[in-house]
């Protein structure tokens, strides 16, 4: 007799949604996580009355109404709209790339003038079909913005030349010919009032959770404990790296409590020059319009990844995607193991993508929701 219907490896968004839905229909679940807290990368820690996004800024955004309604069952969201600014040397620009950015950079005031400027810069190159991130960026917004706001940030973020990166990464950012500093194009956006951890706590209420418990440390025992496994860790590790090691980019977060009320005037400030070793500084209180007497900032330093480090970003280049394809073939043949989330699907997923994936899995597996 197996003790559980499902063993869920990972208490991030994917694992927690699955556990919640399975528990709701009477399935017995055990959730394990190797970290000492629930929530995976959306975990928030309250310090000085401020919800600190321990693993970097997390802004919820989606155009999927089902996903939006679903997550609103677990929290109330505020009206936060992400409008980061970028600092390059002593110049400050609005993001994403929009009329405010173009005006500051070139003095142009109308969309026609901005488009003409970009066309003029593109004409100086021979890019027709962009082959990589650099070419894609220049095609979208011209050489000046590429050099000041993209090249340095991208190369330190990914530890690779922009000419060696896939162009899809830059397509995440809107390019807009209006004076609109909203970083996302989605219909719905906000921050859960009280932080993300509360969402996960609600999902996992009444479910057995074991923290500081690594699946691989007791693999045999865990494989026998439940009828099925939902695995949200690294897929290559699950298969003992038999087709090779998938590559990731890691990060180091440096948190600091400051004795001042308002340090940078914005939740997210990007530092786009290569010489500054961090990519951005987050000031957490601004996500929830806090007015606490102190403030907490986090500097985000990109870092090379090696086995054992936190795998924050999958590097979805050709080599890795091909290797992932081989692991996926094995995964597709499994009848008692479900792979889900950013690490097991090796995709640069945002939270709304993960929720969408989890709900699809729930529908297929539990015929519910
Ligand atoms: P995770 O949150 O990674 O959870 C996986 C869990 O599995 C972890 O807790 C891990 O400890 C556990 N685990 C792994 N292996 C094992 C094992 N062997 N045994 C036991 N436990 C294990 N998305 C947005 O929508 N908006 C944003 O603004 C945003 N900003 C981001 C900023 C950064 C710096 C990063 C890194 C990501 C950001 N994301 C953002 C993406 C978001 O974090 C993810 O989409 C989401 O958290 C992924 O959920 P998950 O459940 O797939 O994985
Ligand atoms: N990017 C950039 N300059 C910026 C912000 C982003 O060049 O000021 C590029 C960079 O390559 C980054 C990508 O756009 O990896 C996606 O940015 P996003 O803010 O979506 O990254 P994430 O929040 O997922 O780290």
Coordinates of C-alpha atoms and ligand atoms in Angstrom, one line a residue:
X1 CA 0.0 0.0 0.0
X2 CA 1.3 3.4 -0.9
X3 CA 0.8 6.0 1.7
X4 CA -0.1 8.9 -0.5
X5 CA -1.9 9.4 -3.8
X6 CA 0.6 12.1 -4.9
X7 CA 4.1 13.0 -3.8
X8 CA 4.7 16.6 -4.9
X9 CA 8.3 17.6 -5.2
X10 CA 8.6 21.4 -4.9
X11 CA 6.3 23.8 -3.1
X12 CA 6.5 26.5 -5.7
X13 CA 3.5 27.7 -7.6
X14 CA 3.2 24.6 -9.8
X15 CA 3.5 22.1 -7.0
X16 CA 1.2 24.1 -4.7
X17 CA -1.6 24.5 -7.2
X18 CA -1.5 20.8 -8.0
X19 CA -1.5 19.9 -4.3
X20 CA -4.4 22.2 -3.6
X21 CA -6.6 20.8 -6.4
X22 CA -5.8 17.2 -5.6
X23 CA -6.4 17.7 -1.9
X24 CA -9.7 19.4 -2.7
X25 CA -11.1 16.2 -4.3
X26 CA -9.8 14.0 -1.4
X27 CA -6.4 12.9 -2.8
X28 CA -3.8 12.4 -0.1
X29 CA -0.7 14.5 -0.9
X30 CA 2.7 14.9 0.5
X31 CA 4.6 18.0 -0.5
X32 CA 8.4 18.1 -0.1
X33 CA 10.8 21.0 -0.7
X34 CA 14.5 21.1 -0.2
X35 CA 14.4 24.8 0.9
X36 CA 13.5 25.8 4.4
X37 CA 10.3 27.6 3.3
X38 CA 7.3 27.1 1.0
X39 CA 6.6 29.1 -2.2
X40 CA 9.7 28.5 -4.4
X41 CA 10.9 31.7 -6.0
X42 CA 7.8 33.7 -5.2
X43 CA 8.5 33.4 -1.5
X44 CA 8.2 36.8 0.4
X45 CA 9.6 37.3 3.8
X46 CA 8.2 40.1 6.1
X47 CA 10.9 42.3 7.6
X48 CA 10.3 45.7 9.2
X49 CA 6.6 45.4 8.1
X50 CA 7.8 45.1 4.4
X51 CA 7.2 42.1 2.2
X52 CA 10.6 41.3 0.8
X53 CA 10.7 39.4 -2.5
X54 CA 13.5 37.2 -1.4
X55 CA 14.2 35.9 -5.0
X56 CA 13.8 39.2 -6.9
X57 CA 10.9 41.4 -8.0
X58 CA 7.8 39.4 -8.7
X59 CA 5.0 41.3 -10.5
X60 CA 2.0 39.4 -11.4
X61 CA 0.6 40.0 -14.9
X62 CA -1.6 38.1 -17.3
X63 CA -4.2 38.5 -20.1
X64 CA -5.7 35.1 -19.3
X65 CA -9.0 35.8 -17.4
X66 CA -9.2 32.2 -16.1
X67 CA -5.7 32.5 -14.6
X68 CA -6.5 36.0 -13.1
X69 CA -9.8 34.8 -11.5
X70 CA -8.0 31.7 -10.2
X71 CA -5.2 33.5 -8.4
X72 CA -7.7 36.0 -7.0
X73 CA -9.3 33.2 -5.1
X74 CA -6.1 33.2 -2.9
X75 CA -5.3 36.9 -2.5
X76 CA -6.5 40.4 -3.2
X77 CA -4.3 42.2 -5.6
X78 CA -3.4 45.9 -5.5
X79 CA -3.2 48.2 -8.6
X80 CA 0.6 48.2 -8.8
X81 CA 1.8 48.8 -12.4
X82 CA 5.4 48.0 -13.0
X83 CA 7.2 51.1 -14.5
X84 CA 11.0 50.5 -14.0
X85 CA 13.5 53.1 -14.8
X86 CA 17.0 52.5 -16.3
X87 CA 20.1 54.2 -15.3
X88 CA 23.0 54.3 -17.8
X89 CA 26.0 56.2 -16.4
X90 CA 24.4 59.5 -15.3
X91 CA 21.4 59.3 -17.5
X92 CA 18.0 58.0 -16.5
X93 CA 15.4 56.6 -18.9
X94 CA 11.9 55.3 -18.6
X95 CA 11.2 51.7 -19.5
X96 CA 9.9 49.8 -21.4
X97 CA 11.0 51.5 -24.6
X98 CA 8.4 54.2 -25.2
X99 CA 7.9 57.8 -26.2
X100 CA 9.3 59.0 -22.9
X101 CA 12.5 57.0 -23.6
X102 CA 12.7 58.3 -27.2
X103 CA 12.1 61.9 -26.1
X104 CA 14.8 61.8 -23.4
X105 CA 17.3 60.2 -25.8
X106 CA 16.7 62.0 -29.1
X107 CA 14.5 65.0 -28.2
X108 CA 11.7 63.6 -30.5
X109 CA 8.1 64.4 -29.5
X110 CA 5.9 62.5 -32.0
X111 CA 5.7 58.8 -32.9
X112 CA 6.5 59.6 -36.5
X113 CA 9.7 61.3 -35.4
X114 CA 10.7 58.4 -33.2
X115 CA 10.0 55.8 -35.9
X116 CA 12.0 57.9 -38.4
X117 CA 15.0 57.9 -36.0
X118 CA 14.8 54.1 -35.6
X119 CA 14.5 53.6 -39.3
X120 CA 17.5 55.9 -39.9
X121 CA 19.6 53.8 -37.4
X122 CA 18.4 50.6 -39.0
X123 CA 19.3 51.8 -42.5
X124 CA 23.0 52.1 -41.3
X125 CA 23.0 48.3 -40.7
X126 CA 22.3 45.4 -43.0
X127 CA 19.9 43.6 -40.7
X128 CA 16.9 42.2 -42.5
X129 CA 16.2 38.9 -40.7
X130 CA 17.6 39.2 -37.2
X131 CA 19.6 36.2 -36.2
X132 CA 20.2 36.9 -32.6
X133 CA 19.3 39.2 -29.7
X134 CA 21.6 42.0 -30.8
X135 CA 20.1 42.2 -34.3
X136 CA 16.6 41.8 -33.0
X137 CA 17.1 44.7 -30.5
X138 CA 18.6 47.0 -33.1
X139 CA 15.8 46.2 -35.5
X140 CA 13.2 47.0 -32.9
X141 CA 14.6 50.2 -31.4
X142 CA 17.8 51.2 -33.1
X143 CA 21.4 51.3 -32.2
X144 CA 21.4 54.0 -29.5
X145 CA 19.0 52.3 -27.2
X146 CA 20.6 49.0 -27.9
X147 CA 24.0 50.3 -26.8
X148 CA 22.8 52.3 -23.7
X149 CA 19.9 50.2 -22.3
X150 CA 20.3 46.7 -23.7
X151 CA 23.8 45.5 -24.5
X152 CA 25.4 45.9 -21.1
X153 CA 22.4 44.7 -19.1
X154 CA 21.9 41.7 -21.3
X155 CA 25.5 40.7 -21.4
X156 CA 25.9 40.8 -17.6
X157 CA 22.5 39.2 -17.1
X158 CA 23.3 36.2 -19.3
X159 CA 27.1 36.1 -19.1
X160 CA 27.2 35.8 -22.9
X161 CA 27.5 38.1 -25.9
X162 CA 24.2 39.4 -27.1
X163 CA 25.1 38.0 -30.5
X164 CA 25.0 34.5 -29.0
X165 CA 21.6 34.9 -27.4
X166 CA 18.2 33.9 -28.8
X167 CA 16.1 36.9 -29.8
X168 CA 13.0 35.8 -28.0
X169 CA 14.5 37.1 -24.7
X170 CA 14.2 40.7 -25.9
X171 CA 10.7 40.2 -27.3
X172 CA 9.5 40.0 -23.7
X173 CA 9.8 43.8 -23.5
X174 CA 7.2 46.1 -25.2
X175 CA 8.2 48.8 -27.7
X176 CA 5.6 51.4 -27.6
X177 CA 5.0 54.6 -29.6
X178 CA 2.9 56.1 -26.8
X179 CA 3.9 57.9 -23.5
X180 CA 3.1 54.8 -21.5
X181 CA 5.6 53.4 -18.9
X182 CA 3.7 50.2 -18.1
X183 CA 6.3 47.4 -18.5
X184 CA 3.7 44.9 -19.4
X185 CA 1.0 44.8 -22.1
X186 CA -1.3 42.4 -20.1
X187 CA -4.9 43.2 -19.2
X188 CA -4.4 42.3 -15.5
X189 CA -1.5 43.3 -13.2
X190 CA -0.8 43.7 -9.5
X191 CA 0.9 42.6 -6.4
X192 CA -1.0 40.4 -3.8
X193 CA -1.7 42.5 -0.8
X194 CA 0.3 41.0 2.1
X195 CA 2.8 39.2 -0.2
X196 CA 3.0 36.0 -2.2
X197 CA 3.7 33.6 0.6
X198 CA 0.1 34.0 1.9
X199 CA -1.1 32.6 -1.4
X200 CA 1.0 29.5 -1.1
X201 CA 0.0 29.1 2.6
X202 CA -3.6 29.1 1.6
X203 CA -3.0 26.5 -1.1
X204 CA -1.2 24.2 1.2
X205 CA -3.5 24.5 4.2
X206 CA -4.3 21.1 5.6
X207 CA -1.7 19.4 3.4
X208 CA 1.4 17.6 4.8
X209 CA 4.5 19.6 3.9
X210 CA 8.1 18.5 4.7
X211 CA 10.7 21.3 4.3
X212 CA 14.5 20.8 3.9
X213 CA 13.7 17.5 2.3
X214 CA 15.5 16.8 -1.0
X215 CA 13.9 14.2 -3.2
X216 CA 17.3 13.0 -4.4
X217 CA 18.7 12.4 -0.9
X218 CA 16.0 9.7 -0.4
X219 CA 15.0 8.9 -3.9
X220 CA 14.2 5.3 -3.4
X221 CA 12.0 5.9 -0.4
X222 CA 10.1 8.7 -2.1
X223 CA 9.5 6.7 -5.3
X224 CA 7.7 4.2 -3.2
X225 CA 5.7 6.5 -1.0
X226 CA 3.0 7.6 -3.4
X227 CA 1.1 6.3 -6.5
X228 CA 2.3 9.2 -8.5
X229 CA 4.9 11.9 -8.4
X230 CA 4.5 15.5 -9.5
X231 CA 8.1 16.7 -10.0
X232 CA 8.9 20.4 -10.3
X233 CA 12.7 20.2 -9.9
X234 CA 15.3 20.0 -12.6
X235 CA 14.4 17.4 -15.3
X236 CA 18.1 16.6 -16.2
X237 CA 18.8 15.8 -12.5
X238 CA 15.8 13.5 -12.4
X239 CA 17.3 11.5 -15.2
X240 CA 20.8 11.5 -13.8
X241 CA 22.1 13.9 -16.5
X242 CA 22.1 11.0 -18.9
X243 CA 21.9 13.3 -22.0
X244 CA 24.1 16.0 -20.4
X245 CA 23.7 18.9 -18.1
X246 CA 21.2 21.7 -19.0
X247 CA 22.6 25.1 -18.4
X248 CA 21.1 27.8 -16.2
X249 CA 21.9 31.4 -15.1
X250 CA 22.1 32.0 -11.4
X251 CA 21.7 35.1 -9.3
X252 CA 22.9 36.4 -6.0
X253 CA 20.6 38.7 -4.0
X254 CA 22.1 41.2 -1.5
X255 CA 19.4 42.5 0.8
X256 CA 20.0 45.7 2.9
X257 CA 17.8 47.5 5.5
X258 CA 18.3 51.2 5.3
X259 CA 17.4 53.8 7.9
X260 CA 15.5 56.1 5.5
X261 CA 12.0 56.1 4.3
X262 CA 12.4 56.2 0.5
X263 CA 15.7 55.3 -1.1
X264 CA 15.2 55.3 -4.9
X265 CA 11.6 56.5 -5.4
X266 CA 10.7 53.4 -7.5
X267 CA 10.3 49.7 -6.9
X268 CA 12.7 48.7 -9.7
X269 CA 15.7 50.6 -11.0
X270 CA 17.8 48.8 -13.7
X271 CA 21.5 49.5 -14.1
X272 CA 22.2 49.0 -17.7
X273 CA 26.0 49.6 -18.0
X274 CA 28.1 46.5 -18.0
X275 CA 30.6 47.8 -15.4
X276 CA 28.1 47.9 -12.6
X277 CA 28.0 44.3 -11.4
X278 CA 24.3 44.2 -10.5
X279 CA 21.4 44.4 -13.0
X280 CA 18.8 46.0 -10.8
X281 CA 18.0 47.4 -7.3
X282 CA 14.5 46.6 -5.9
X283 CA 13.0 48.7 -3.2
X284 CA 10.3 46.4 -1.9
X285 CA 8.0 48.8 -0.1
X286 CA 7.0 50.5 -3.3
X287 CA 5.2 47.3 -4.5
X288 CA 2.7 47.9 -1.8
X289 CA 2.9 51.7 -1.4
X290 CA 4.4 51.2 2.0
X291 CA 5.2 54.2 4.3
X292 CA 7.2 52.3 7.0
X293 CA 10.0 54.5 8.5
X294 CA 12.7 52.2 7.1
X295 CA 13.2 50.7 3.7
X296 CA 14.7 47.5 2.3
X297 CA 16.5 47.2 -1.0
X298 CA 17.9 44.2 -2.9
X299 CA 20.7 44.3 -5.4
X300 CA 20.5 41.5 -7.9
X301 CA 23.8 40.2 -9.2
X302 CA 23.8 37.7 -12.1
X303 CA 26.1 34.7 -11.5
X304 CA 27.4 31.7 -13.4
X305 CA 25.6 28.5 -12.5
X306 CA 27.2 25.2 -11.6
X307 CA 25.6 22.1 -10.2
X308 CA 24.4 22.8 -6.7
X309 CA 23.7 26.5 -7.3
X310 CA 20.1 27.8 -7.6
X311 CA 19.0 27.5 -11.2
X312 CA 17.1 30.7 -11.7
X313 CA 16.9 31.1 -15.5
X314 CA 17.0 28.3 -18.1
X315 CA 19.2 29.2 -21.0
X316 CA 17.0 28.3 -23.9
X317 CA 19.6 28.3 -26.7
X318 CA 19.7 25.6 -29.4
X319 CA 22.0 23.2 -27.5
X320 CA 20.0 23.2 -24.4
X321 CA 16.6 23.1 -26.1
X322 CA 17.7 20.0 -28.1
X323 CA 19.0 18.3 -24.9
X324 CA 15.7 19.2 -23.1
X325 CA 13.8 17.6 -26.0
X326 CA 15.5 14.3 -25.3
X327 CA 14.6 14.5 -21.6
X328 CA 11.1 15.4 -22.6
X329 CA 10.8 12.2 -24.7
X330 CA 11.6 10.2 -21.6
X331 CA 9.2 12.2 -19.5
X332 CA 6.4 11.7 -22.0
X333 CA 6.7 8.0 -21.7
X334 CA 6.2 8.0 -17.9
X335 CA 2.8 7.0 -16.6
X336 CA 3.3 7.8 -12.9
X337 CA 5.4 10.9 -13.0
X338 CA 4.2 14.4 -14.0
X339 CA 6.7 17.1 -14.8
X340 CA 5.7 20.7 -14.4
X341 CA 7.0 24.2 -13.8
X342 CA 10.0 26.3 -14.8
X343 CA 12.6 23.7 -14.0
X344 CA 11.0 20.5 -15.1
X345 CA 9.7 22.0 -18.3
X346 CA 13.0 24.0 -18.8
X347 CA 11.1 27.1 -19.9
X348 CA 11.4 30.8 -19.1
X349 CA 8.0 30.8 -17.6
X350 CA 6.4 33.7 -15.7
X351 CA 4.0 33.0 -12.9
X352 CA 0.9 33.2 -15.1
X353 CA 2.4 30.6 -17.5
X354 CA 3.1 28.3 -14.6
X355 CA -0.5 28.7 -13.4
X356 CA -1.8 28.0 -16.9
X357 CA 0.3 24.9 -17.1
X358 CA -0.7 23.7 -13.6
X359 CA -4.4 24.2 -14.4
X360 CA -4.0 22.2 -17.6
X361 CA -2.3 19.4 -15.8
X362 CA -4.9 19.4 -13.1
X363 CA -7.7 19.2 -15.7
X364 CA -6.0 16.3 -17.4
X365 CA -4.9 14.4 -14.3
X366 CA -7.7 15.1 -11.9
X367 CA -10.5 15.9 -14.4
X368 CA -11.4 18.8 -12.1
X369 CA -11.3 22.5 -11.5
Ligands
LIG1 P1 9.9 27.3 -8.4 O1 9.3 28.5 -7.8 O2 11.3 27.3 -8.8 O3 9.6 26.0 -7.4 C1 10.3 24.8 -7.5 C2 10.5 24.3 -6.1 O4 11.0 23.0 -6.1 C3 11.5 25.1 -5.3 O5 11.0 25.6 -4.1 C4 12.7 24.1 -5.1 O6 13.3 24.3 -3.8 C5 12.0 22.8 -5.1 N1 12.8 21.7 -5.5 C6 13.6 21.6 -6.6 N2 14.3 20.4 -6.7 C7 13.9 19.8 -5.6 C8 14.3 18.5 -5.0 N3 15.2 17.7 -5.6 N4 13.7 18.1 -3.8 C9 12.8 18.9 -3.2 N5 12.5 20.1 -3.7 C10 13.0 20.6 -4.8 N6 7.3 35.8 -12.9 C11 6.4 36.7 -13.1 O7 5.2 36.4 -13.5 N7 6.6 38.0 -12.8 C12 7.8 38.5 -12.4 O8 8.0 39.7 -12.2 C13 8.9 37.5 -12.2 N8 10.1 37.9 -11.8 C14 11.1 36.9 -11.6 C15 12.3 37.3 -11.2 C16 13.3 36.4 -11.0 C17 14.7 36.9 -10.5 C18 13.1 35.0 -11.2 C19 14.2 34.0 -11.0 C20 11.8 34.6 -11.7 C21 10.8 35.5 -11.9 N9 9.5 35.2 -12.3 C22 8.6 36.1 -12.5 C23 9.2 33.7 -12.6 C24 8.6 33.0 -11.4 O9 9.5 33.0 -10.4 C25 8.3 31.6 -11.9 O10 7.5 31.5 -13.0 C26 7.6 30.7 -10.8 O11 8.0 31.0 -9.5 C27 7.9 29.3 -11.1 O12 7.2 28.4 -10.2 P2 7.6 26.9 -10.2 O13 6.7 26.2 -9.3 O14 7.7 26.3 -11.6 O15 9.1 26.8 -9.7
LIG2 N1 16.6 43.9 -20.8 C1 17.6 44.9 -21.1 N2 17.6 46.0 -20.4 C2 16.7 46.3 -19.4 C3 15.8 45.3 -19.1 C4 15.8 44.1 -19.8 O1 18.4 44.7 -22.0 O2 16.8 47.4 -18.8 C5 16.7 42.6 -21.5 C6 17.6 41.6 -20.9 O3 18.2 40.8 -21.9 C7 16.6 40.8 -20.1 C8 15.4 40.7 -21.0 O4 15.4 42.0 -21.6 O5 17.2 39.5 -19.8 C9 14.1 40.4 -20.3 O6 13.9 41.4 -19.3 P1 12.9 41.1 -18.1 O7 12.8 42.3 -17.3 O8 11.6 40.5 -18.7 O9 13.7 40.0 -17.3 P2 13.4 39.2 -16.0 O10 12.6 40.0 -15.1 O11 12.7 37.9 -16.4 O12 14.8 39.0 -15.4

